Coordinates of C-alpha atoms in Angstrom, one line a residue:
Chain A
X1 CA 122.0 97.9 109.4
X2 CA 119.7 99.4 112.0
X3 CA 120.4 102.9 110.6
X4 CA 119.1 102.0 107.2
X5 CA 116.1 100.3 108.7
X6 CA 115.3 103.5 110.7
X7 CA 115.5 105.6 107.5
X8 CA 112.8 103.3 106.0
X9 CA 110.7 103.8 109.1
X10 CA 111.2 107.6 109.0
X11 CA 110.0 107.5 105.4
X12 CA 106.9 105.6 106.4
X13 CA 106.2 108.0 109.3
X14 CA 106.6 111.1 107.1
X15 CA 104.3 109.5 104.4
X16 CA 101.7 108.8 107.0
X17 CA 101.8 112.3 108.4
X18 CA 101.5 113.9 105.0
X19 CA 98.6 111.6 104.1
X20 CA 96.9 112.4 107.4
X21 CA 97.1 116.1 106.5
X22 CA 96.1 115.8 102.9
X23 CA 93.2 113.3 102.8
X24 CA 89.6 114.4 103.0
X25 CA 87.7 111.4 104.3
X26 CA 88.0 111.2 108.1
X27 CA 88.3 107.4 108.1
X28 CA 91.2 107.6 105.6
X29 CA 92.8 110.1 108.0
X30 CA 92.5 107.6 110.8
X31 CA 94.1 104.8 108.7
X32 CA 97.0 107.1 107.8
X33 CA 97.4 107.9 111.5
X34 CA 97.8 104.2 112.1
X35 CA 100.5 104.2 109.5
X36 CA 102.2 107.1 111.2
X37 CA 102.2 105.2 114.5
X38 CA 103.6 102.1 112.7
X39 CA 106.5 104.2 111.5
X40 CA 107.2 105.7 114.9
X41 CA 107.2 102.7 117.2
X42 CA 110.4 101.1 115.9
X43 CA 112.3 104.2 117.0
X44 CA 111.0 103.6 120.6
X45 CA 112.1 100.0 120.4
X46 CA 115.5 100.7 118.9
X47 CA 116.1 103.1 121.9
X48 CA 115.5 100.1 124.2
X49 CA 112.3 101.5 125.9
X50 CA 110.2 98.4 125.6
X51 CA 107.9 99.5 128.5
X52 CA 107.2 102.7 126.7
X53 CA 106.5 100.8 123.5
X54 CA 103.9 98.5 125.3
X55 CA 102.1 101.4 126.9
X56 CA 102.0 103.3 123.6
X57 CA 100.7 100.2 121.8
X58 CA 97.8 100.1 124.2
X59 CA 97.1 103.9 124.4
X60 CA 97.1 104.7 120.7
X61 CA 94.3 102.3 119.7
X62 CA 92.1 103.4 122.6
X63 CA 92.6 107.0 121.5
X64 CA 91.6 106.0 118.0
X65 CA 88.4 104.3 119.3
X66 CA 87.5 107.4 121.3
X67 CA 88.2 109.6 118.2
X68 CA 85.8 107.3 116.2
X69 CA 82.9 108.6 118.3
X70 CA 83.7 112.1 117.0
X71 CA 84.2 110.9 113.4
X72 CA 80.8 109.1 113.6
X73 CA 79.1 112.6 113.6
X74 CA 80.9 113.7 110.4
X75 CA 78.9 113.5 107.1
X76 CA 80.8 111.4 104.5
Chain B
X1 CA 125.9 80.3 106.5
X2 CA 126.1 81.6 102.9
X3 CA 123.5 83.7 101.3
X4 CA 122.1 81.1 98.9
X5 CA 121.4 78.6 101.8
X6 CA 119.6 81.3 103.7
X7 CA 117.4 82.3 100.8
X8 CA 116.4 78.6 100.2
X9 CA 115.6 78.3 103.9
X10 CA 113.4 81.5 103.8
X11 CA 111.5 80.1 100.8
X12 CA 111.0 76.7 102.6
X13 CA 109.9 78.6 105.7
X14 CA 107.5 80.6 103.6
X15 CA 105.9 77.5 102.2
X16 CA 105.6 75.9 105.6
X17 CA 104.1 79.0 107.2
X18 CA 101.6 79.5 104.3
X19 CA 100.3 75.9 104.5
X20 CA 100.2 76.0 108.3
X21 CA 98.1 79.1 108.7
X22 CA 95.8 78.6 105.7
X23 CA 95.1 75.0 106.9
X24 CA 94.4 76.0 110.5
X25 CA 92.1 78.9 109.4
X26 CA 90.1 76.8 107.0
X27 CA 89.8 73.9 109.6
X28 CA 88.4 76.4 112.1
X29 CA 85.8 77.6 109.5
X30 CA 87.0 81.2 109.2
X31 CA 85.8 81.7 105.6
X32 CA 82.2 80.6 106.5
X33 CA 81.0 84.0 107.7
X34 CA 82.3 87.4 108.9
X35 CA 82.7 87.0 112.6
X36 CA 82.2 90.7 113.4
X37 CA 80.5 93.5 111.4
X38 CA 83.8 94.9 110.2
X39 CA 84.9 91.6 108.8
X40 CA 81.6 91.2 107.0
X41 CA 81.9 94.6 105.4
X42 CA 85.4 93.9 104.2
X43 CA 84.3 90.6 102.7
X44 CA 81.4 92.3 100.8
X45 CA 83.7 95.0 99.6
X46 CA 86.2 92.5 98.2
X47 CA 83.3 90.6 96.5
X48 CA 82.2 93.9 94.9
X49 CA 85.7 94.3 93.5
X50 CA 85.4 91.0 91.7
X51 CA 86.6 88.5 94.3
X52 CA 85.1 85.5 96.1
X53 CA 82.8 86.1 99.1
X54 CA 84.2 83.3 101.3
X55 CA 87.8 84.4 100.6
X56 CA 86.7 87.9 101.4
X57 CA 85.2 86.9 104.7
X58 CA 88.5 85.1 105.6
X59 CA 90.6 88.1 104.7
X60 CA 88.2 90.3 106.8
X61 CA 88.6 87.9 109.7
X62 CA 92.4 88.0 109.4
X63 CA 92.2 91.8 109.5
X64 CA 89.8 92.2 112.5
X65 CA 91.0 89.6 115.0
X66 CA 94.3 87.8 115.7
X67 CA 93.9 84.4 114.1
X68 CA 96.3 81.6 113.1
X69 CA 98.4 83.9 111.0
X70 CA 99.1 86.2 114.0
X71 CA 99.6 83.1 116.1
X72 CA 102.3 81.8 113.7
X73 CA 104.1 85.2 113.5
X74 CA 104.1 85.7 117.3
X75 CA 105.2 82.1 117.9
X76 CA 108.1 82.6 115.5
X77 CA 109.0 85.8 117.4
X78 CA 108.7 83.9 120.7
X79 CA 110.9 81.1 119.6
X80 CA 113.4 83.6 118.2
X81 CA 113.7 85.4 121.5
X82 CA 113.3 82.7 124.2
X83 CA 113.1 79.2 122.7
X84 CA 110.1 76.9 123.0
X85 CA 108.8 78.5 126.2
X86 CA 108.7 81.9 124.4
X87 CA 106.5 80.4 121.7
X88 CA 104.1 79.0 124.3
X89 CA 104.0 82.3 126.1
X90 CA 103.2 84.0 122.8
X91 CA 100.2 81.5 122.5
X92 CA 98.9 82.7 125.9
X93 CA 99.2 86.4 124.7
X94 CA 97.4 85.5 121.5
X95 CA 94.5 84.0 123.5
X96 CA 94.3 87.2 125.7
X97 CA 94.3 89.3 122.5
X98 CA 91.6 87.2 121.0
X99 CA 89.4 87.7 124.1
X100 CA 90.0 91.5 123.9
X101 CA 88.7 91.5 120.3
X102 CA 85.5 89.6 121.1
X103 CA 86.6 86.4 119.4
X104 CA 86.5 82.8 120.8
X105 CA 90.3 82.5 120.2
X106 CA 90.5 78.8 119.3
X107 CA 92.1 79.4 115.8
X108 CA 94.8 81.8 117.0
X109 CA 95.8 79.8 120.1
X110 CA 95.8 76.4 118.2
X111 CA 97.8 78.0 115.4
X112 CA 100.4 79.4 117.8
X113 CA 100.9 76.1 119.7
X114 CA 101.2 74.1 116.5
X115 CA 103.5 76.6 114.9
X116 CA 105.7 76.6 118.0
X117 CA 106.3 72.9 117.8
X118 CA 106.7 72.9 114.0
X119 CA 109.3 75.7 114.1
X120 CA 111.1 74.1 117.0
X121 CA 111.3 70.8 115.0
X122 CA 112.7 72.6 112.0
X123 CA 115.3 74.4 114.1
X124 CA 116.4 71.2 115.9
X125 CA 116.4 68.7 113.0
X126 CA 116.8 70.8 109.8
X127 CA 119.2 73.5 110.8
X128 CA 116.9 76.5 110.3
X129 CA 117.1 79.7 112.2
X130 CA 114.0 81.1 113.9
X131 CA 114.2 84.5 112.2
X132 CA 113.8 82.8 108.8
X133 CA 110.3 81.8 109.9
X134 CA 109.5 85.5 110.8
X135 CA 110.5 86.5 107.2
X136 CA 108.6 83.5 105.8
X137 CA 105.4 84.4 107.7
X138 CA 105.6 88.0 106.5
X139 CA 106.0 86.9 102.9
X140 CA 103.0 84.5 103.4
X141 CA 100.7 87.3 104.7
X142 CA 101.9 89.5 101.8
X143 CA 100.7 87.0 99.2
X144 CA 97.3 86.8 100.8
X145 CA 96.5 90.4 101.8
X146 CA 99.0 92.5 99.9
X147 CA 99.3 91.6 96.2
X148 CA 95.8 91.3 94.7
X149 CA 92.7 91.0 96.7
X150 CA 90.7 89.6 93.8
X151 CA 93.0 86.6 93.0
X152 CA 93.9 85.9 96.6
X153 CA 90.2 85.7 97.6
X154 CA 89.5 83.4 94.6
X155 CA 92.3 81.0 95.7
X156 CA 90.9 81.0 99.3
X157 CA 87.4 80.4 98.0
X158 CA 88.6 77.3 96.0
X159 CA 90.3 75.9 99.1
X160 CA 87.2 76.6 101.2
X161 CA 85.1 74.6 98.7
X162 CA 87.4 71.6 99.2
X163 CA 86.7 71.8 102.9
X164 CA 82.9 72.5 102.8
Chain C
X1 CA 120.5 90.7 107.3
X2 CA 118.3 89.3 104.5
X3 CA 115.5 88.9 107.0
X4 CA 115.5 92.5 108.1
X5 CA 115.7 93.7 104.5
X6 CA 112.7 91.6 103.6
X7 CA 110.7 93.0 106.5
X8 CA 111.6 96.6 105.6
X9 CA 110.8 96.2 101.9
X10 CA 107.5 94.6 102.7
X11 CA 106.7 97.5 105.1
X12 CA 107.5 100.1 102.6
X13 CA 105.6 98.3 99.8
X14 CA 102.5 98.0 102.1
X15 CA 102.6 101.7 103.0
X16 CA 102.8 102.7 99.3
X17 CA 99.8 100.5 98.6
X18 CA 97.8 102.1 101.4
X19 CA 98.4 105.5 99.9
X20 CA 97.5 104.3 96.4
X21 CA 94.3 102.5 97.3
X22 CA 91.1 104.7 97.0
X23 CA 88.5 102.5 98.8
X24 CA 88.6 102.9 102.6
X25 CA 87.7 99.3 103.5
X26 CA 90.2 97.8 101.0
X27 CA 93.0 99.9 102.6
X28 CA 92.7 97.8 105.8
X29 CA 94.3 94.5 104.5
X30 CA 97.3 96.6 103.4
X31 CA 97.5 98.1 106.9
X32 CA 97.4 94.6 108.3
X33 CA 100.4 93.6 106.2
X34 CA 102.3 96.7 107.5
X35 CA 101.4 95.7 111.1
X36 CA 102.7 92.2 110.5
X37 CA 106.0 93.6 109.2
X38 CA 106.4 96.0 112.1
X39 CA 105.6 93.2 114.6
X40 CA 108.3 91.1 113.2
X41 CA 110.8 93.9 113.2
X42 CA 110.1 94.8 116.9
X43 CA 111.3 91.3 117.7
X44 CA 114.2 91.4 115.3
X45 CA 115.6 94.8 116.4
X46 CA 115.7 94.1 120.1
X47 CA 115.8 90.4 121.2
X48 CA 114.8 90.8 124.8
X49 CA 112.3 88.7 126.8
X50 CA 109.9 91.6 127.1
X51 CA 110.0 91.9 123.3
X52 CA 107.4 89.1 123.0
X53 CA 105.0 91.1 125.1
X54 CA 105.8 94.3 123.2
X55 CA 105.2 92.6 119.8
X56 CA 101.9 91.0 121.0
X57 CA 100.7 94.2 122.5
X58 CA 101.4 96.1 119.3
X59 CA 99.7 93.5 117.1
X60 CA 96.6 93.2 119.3
X61 CA 96.3 97.0 119.6
X62 CA 96.6 97.6 115.9
X63 CA 94.1 94.8 115.2
X64 CA 91.6 96.3 117.6
X65 CA 92.1 99.7 115.9
X66 CA 91.4 98.3 112.4
X67 CA 88.4 96.3 113.7
X68 CA 86.9 99.5 115.2
X69 CA 87.5 101.5 112.1
X70 CA 85.9 98.8 109.9
X71 CA 82.9 98.3 112.0
X72 CA 82.2 102.0 112.5
X73 CA 82.5 102.6 108.8
X74 CA 80.2 99.7 107.9
X75 CA 77.6 101.0 110.4
X76 CA 77.8 104.5 109.1
X77 CA 77.4 103.3 105.5
X78 CA 74.2 101.4 106.5
X79 CA 72.8 104.5 108.2
X80 CA 73.6 106.6 105.2
X81 CA 71.9 104.1 102.9
X82 CA 68.6 104.2 104.8

């Protein structure tokens, strides 16, 4: 059962990565990056590394917030 | 437990979770205004797409801070993992999360505590399993945020007019 | 087993809706649905006492992320309008 679930998450992560590469608007890129992260974290949890999952869940949003200060300078 | 019973249980859990989190959010006046600037912008965007402004504000508030819907989901996860104390621990975590997101945190914490006791009562007296409430809550948030923003915000606006 | 399938189907549906939606601010509710499904699945995949903390940390973190994206986008649109 978990194998089928992980295939679904792999599909979500690949879709998110492709959308991050393709889209033009920088905010859309950040939203797709959030989708990529949502697809990746169940792999960390299925491996049993809950501490890694907690630290990732805190580091990734902070990285996004710092990246927003760079996106702020882009012209839409 | 056969498959049909489980499906009926999930549908009942969906109805209970929907009523629980919508009632808690409306009692704590989430549709009144956008709490932060992001929630306000999402509400105005949904109104521009043909929806209701108060329903839009409530959907924006659900997106931008953990409110009663997040409280219900995390309480279900807590009860699934560690019984009633897990649910109360999840309520504490929801309060901390609300403070991180610059929110007062009454709606989320109250929702989590109420949901813990409701889910525990259903498990003890009606033979439900806690994971059925996780599925029910995910279906409930899907009907509000995921099907059609226009009609969902109109339904929420009608419920808000009953309260106001 | 039904519960996990429901969560996975909802997650896949939400990610397809994110890609199909054109408006940036209206993508965020679909991202919220995806985060709900993943939070539920973290608890379902590995029932361990620290799983509650992991699910809550993931949910709060992703909420903070969408809050920051929405408020920065709104502020930049206001500046562009002036």
